[in-house]
Amino acid sequence: MKISFSLSAEKIINDEELILKELAVEKSLYCLTCDFEGLKRFAEAFHFVRYDFCHLNFIVGERCCDREFLWGGLAKNIYEELGGKNGQSHNQLYRDFLASIGAREDVFLEEPEFASQYNRALQTYCRQAPIPEALFAIAIYEAFDIPDYQLLLRVVKQAGVSQQGLRFFQVHAVANHFEMFEDVVTWLRQQEGGETAFHRAKEFVFKIQTKMWCGLIEHLQEQTTDCCV
């Protein structure tokens, strides 16, 4: 399936792909998920990296108040997160992934420290950064879906995950949710100080995303006693 991207989204995707390569994320995760116990450790830890994203949209949306134009991308994004017209919510798809590999149910999971730091930083930014920067941050994160989930889909496929479990990753691997924010991002960047705000948001997002990948891998390595080479 060929996906069409704007120049802005393409640049973000390319930059994230470079970071993934520099950090050797795919190689590390292949090793750390080479058996089902390792896969379960990954699934349970990664749950806390992605489960809160819908909440972040509401945090930013609340700050937009009655400025409906700013709400547009957020509303579309929340609709997709909840499953769109006929699908399951993305949270439910992830629960299906957990169940398909025999991992614990999400209500019994404990948030690792690296994920707690990651989520606190994101929530603080969404609450305290100027609204244009907070909106930019959400949009930039949506552009990450393509490189991140295409990589993760390859990892979980090689680990032998069933079709039911793969669905969460398949949906995100072809998502182009940045497009939902394209109009508001373009307009905000054209306002005074908009381009500077966009680059500040991008710097923040890439910094915390890089820290998340490093934290995830380190967390899994600490829990792993026997790893494939």
C-alpha positions as MATLAB code, in Angstrom:
seq = 'MKISFSLSAEKIINDEELILKELAVEKSLYCLTCDFEGLKRFAEAFHFVRYDFCHLNFIVGERCCDREFLWGGLAKNIYEELGGKNGQSHNQLYRDFLASIGAREDVFLEEPEFASQYNRALQTYCRQAPIPEALFAIAIYEAFDIPDYQLLLRVVKQAGVSQQGLRFFQVHAVANHFEMFEDVVTWLRQQEGGETAFHRAKEFVFKIQTKMWCGLIEHLQEQTTDCCV';
ca = [
       0.000    0.000    0.000;
       1.567    3.271   -1.148;
       1.077    6.211    1.218;
       1.349    9.824    0.088;
       3.091   12.232    2.482;
       3.551   15.975    2.654;
       7.111   17.319    2.670;
       6.788   18.070    6.396;
       5.712   14.533    7.251;
       8.350   13.023    4.973;
      11.113   14.987    6.713;
       9.912   13.872   10.150;
       9.698   10.247    8.999;
      13.196   10.334    7.510;
      14.653   11.874   10.671;
      12.983    9.240   12.867;
      14.232    6.442   10.601;
      17.787    7.754   11.033;
      17.410    7.719   14.822;
      15.994    4.188   14.791;
      18.970    3.083   12.727;
      21.532    4.899   14.886;
      20.095    3.357   18.052;
      19.877   -0.104   16.418;
      16.323   -0.393   17.756;
      15.244   -3.135   15.374;
      18.306   -5.299   15.993;
      17.961   -4.909   19.759;
      14.245   -5.752   19.755;
      14.777   -8.781   17.504;
      17.185  -10.087   20.124;
      15.061   -9.180   23.121;
      11.868  -10.730   21.712;
      13.439  -13.908   20.319;
      11.359  -16.043   22.693;
       7.810  -15.627   24.002;
       8.935  -14.561   27.462;
      10.945  -11.741   25.910;
       8.017  -10.854   23.670;
       5.708  -10.657   26.694;
       8.184   -8.385   28.497;
       8.235   -6.093   25.469;
       4.437   -6.080   25.113;
       3.870   -5.282   28.780;
       6.442   -2.460   28.825;
       5.439   -0.927   25.480;
       1.806   -0.786   26.611;
       2.747    2.165   28.819;
       4.478    3.976   25.978;
       1.403    4.099   23.769;
      -1.730    3.749   25.950;
      -1.806    7.392   27.051;
      -1.752    9.009   23.623;
      -5.509    9.488   23.325;
      -5.437   11.264   26.691;
      -2.819   13.713   25.390;
      -5.204   14.762   22.623;
      -7.837   15.649   25.230;
      -5.304   17.622   27.295;
      -4.379   19.781   24.312;
      -7.980   19.995   23.107;
      -9.167   21.325   26.448;
      -6.691   24.188   26.100;
      -8.054   25.057   22.646;
     -11.455   25.868   24.230;
     -13.834   27.260   21.605;
     -11.263   27.683   18.838;
     -12.823   24.946   16.717;
     -10.232   25.163   13.943;
      -7.491   24.142   16.367;
      -9.634   21.213   17.549;
     -10.013   19.743   14.054;
      -7.020   17.414   13.881;
      -7.402   16.387   17.513;
     -11.056   15.449   17.048;
     -10.275   13.367   13.954;
      -7.401   11.719   15.740;
      -9.484   10.810   18.789;
     -12.153    9.378   16.473;
      -9.540    7.144   14.843;
      -8.092    6.135   18.218;
     -11.572    5.013   19.255;
     -11.877    2.826   16.169;
     -13.412    5.108   13.563;
     -16.750    4.144   12.064;
     -16.540    0.356   12.219;
     -13.269   -0.658   13.856;
     -12.105   -1.506   17.361;
     -10.415    1.076   19.536;
      -6.632    1.059   19.355;
      -6.521    0.279   23.063;
      -8.634   -2.828   22.417;
      -6.366   -3.867   19.573;
      -3.427   -3.656   21.944;
      -5.313   -5.711   24.541;
      -5.833   -8.308   21.797;
      -2.071   -8.300   21.200;
      -1.406   -8.858   24.910;
      -3.929  -11.703   25.014;
      -2.599  -13.332   21.842;
       0.842  -13.879   23.386;
      -0.316  -14.796   26.882;
       0.793  -11.537   28.480;
      -0.934  -10.169   31.563;
      -4.069   -8.066   31.127;
      -3.403   -4.346   31.024;
      -5.112   -3.728   34.385;
      -2.495   -5.916   36.104;
       0.565   -4.297   34.544;
       3.012   -2.067   36.416;
       4.421    0.975   34.672;
       8.224    0.871   34.317;
      10.135    3.942   35.452;
      11.326    4.854   31.945;
       7.706    4.901   30.716;
       6.556    6.902   33.729;
       9.176    9.574   33.013;
       8.213    9.583   29.342;
       4.496   10.015   30.032;
       5.012   12.696   32.691;
       7.205   14.710   30.327;
       4.647   14.469   27.512;
       1.736   15.435   29.743;
       3.661   18.374   31.188;
       4.546   19.609   27.710;
       0.961   19.279   26.486;
      -0.275   21.251   29.510;
       2.409   23.933   29.725;
       3.911   24.542   26.281;
       2.303   27.285   24.185;
      -0.722   25.840   22.410;
       0.870   25.916   18.920;
       3.836   23.918   20.233;
       1.568   21.428   21.998;
      -0.420   20.896   18.794;
       2.763   20.565   16.766;
       4.003   17.919   19.217;
       0.855   15.795   18.774;
       1.078   16.079   14.974;
       4.781   15.185   14.909;
       4.144   12.128   17.056;
       1.506   10.997   14.590;
       4.096   11.110   11.793;
       6.179    8.641   13.818;
       3.562    5.920   13.317;
       4.889    4.908    9.915;
       8.592    4.314   10.735;
       7.996    3.105   14.292;
       5.212    0.640   13.627;
       6.610   -0.701   10.380;
       9.713   -1.586   12.395;
       7.671   -3.049   15.259;
       5.499   -5.015   12.834;
       8.607   -6.703   11.435;
       9.757   -7.502   14.978;
       6.489   -9.053   16.170;
       6.045  -10.975   12.912;
       9.411  -12.648   13.318;
       8.447  -13.474   16.902;
       5.521  -15.541   15.613;
       2.614  -13.352   16.762;
      -0.801  -14.481   15.490;
      -2.903  -12.463   13.067;
      -5.106  -11.263   15.917;
      -2.075   -9.911   17.727;
      -0.598   -8.332   14.614;
      -3.670   -6.193   13.927;
      -2.633   -3.356   16.257;
       0.702   -2.997   14.473;
      -0.742   -3.412   10.985;
      -3.225   -0.579   11.543;
      -0.509    1.814   12.719;
       2.068    0.776   10.118;
      -0.084    2.283    7.341;
      -1.541    5.224    9.287;
      -1.026    8.754    7.991;
      -2.568   10.649   10.886;
      -0.239   13.609   10.426;
      -2.446   14.443    7.452;
      -5.312   15.160    9.871;
      -3.275   18.025   11.323;
      -1.901   19.331    8.029;
      -4.204   22.333    7.721;
      -3.777   23.574   11.287;
      -0.015   22.886   11.262;
       0.389   24.827    8.003;
      -1.658   27.747    9.329;
       0.154   27.899   12.677;
       3.561   27.794   11.014;
       2.568   30.823    8.947;
       1.778   32.893   12.045;
       4.354   35.094   13.760;
       6.878   32.892   15.511;
       5.187   29.786   14.096;
       8.225   28.299   12.423;
      10.311   28.731   15.561;
       7.556   27.100   17.612;
       7.407   24.164   15.204;
      11.133   23.549   15.516;
      10.997   23.796   19.316;
       8.235   21.180   19.377;
      10.138   18.964   16.960;
      13.298   19.208   19.075;
      11.356   18.246   22.211;
       9.566   15.332   20.565;
      12.685   13.840   18.999;
      14.618   14.205   22.249;
      11.991   12.457   24.370;
      11.311    9.804   21.712;
      15.005    8.949   21.548;
      15.125    8.728   25.330;
      12.077    6.442   25.266;
      13.686    3.980   22.826;
      16.856    3.896   24.915;
      14.825    3.430   28.107;
      12.711    0.636   26.615;
      15.724   -1.321   25.402;
      17.616   -0.830   28.654;
      14.551   -1.913   30.657;
      14.168   -5.096   28.592;
      17.869   -5.864   28.790;
      17.778   -5.590   32.569;
      14.936   -8.138   32.685;
      16.536  -10.527   30.230;
      18.869  -13.251   31.454;
      19.125  -15.279   28.262;
      19.087  -13.518   24.894;
      19.561  -14.777   21.377;
      22.514  -13.354   19.448;
];
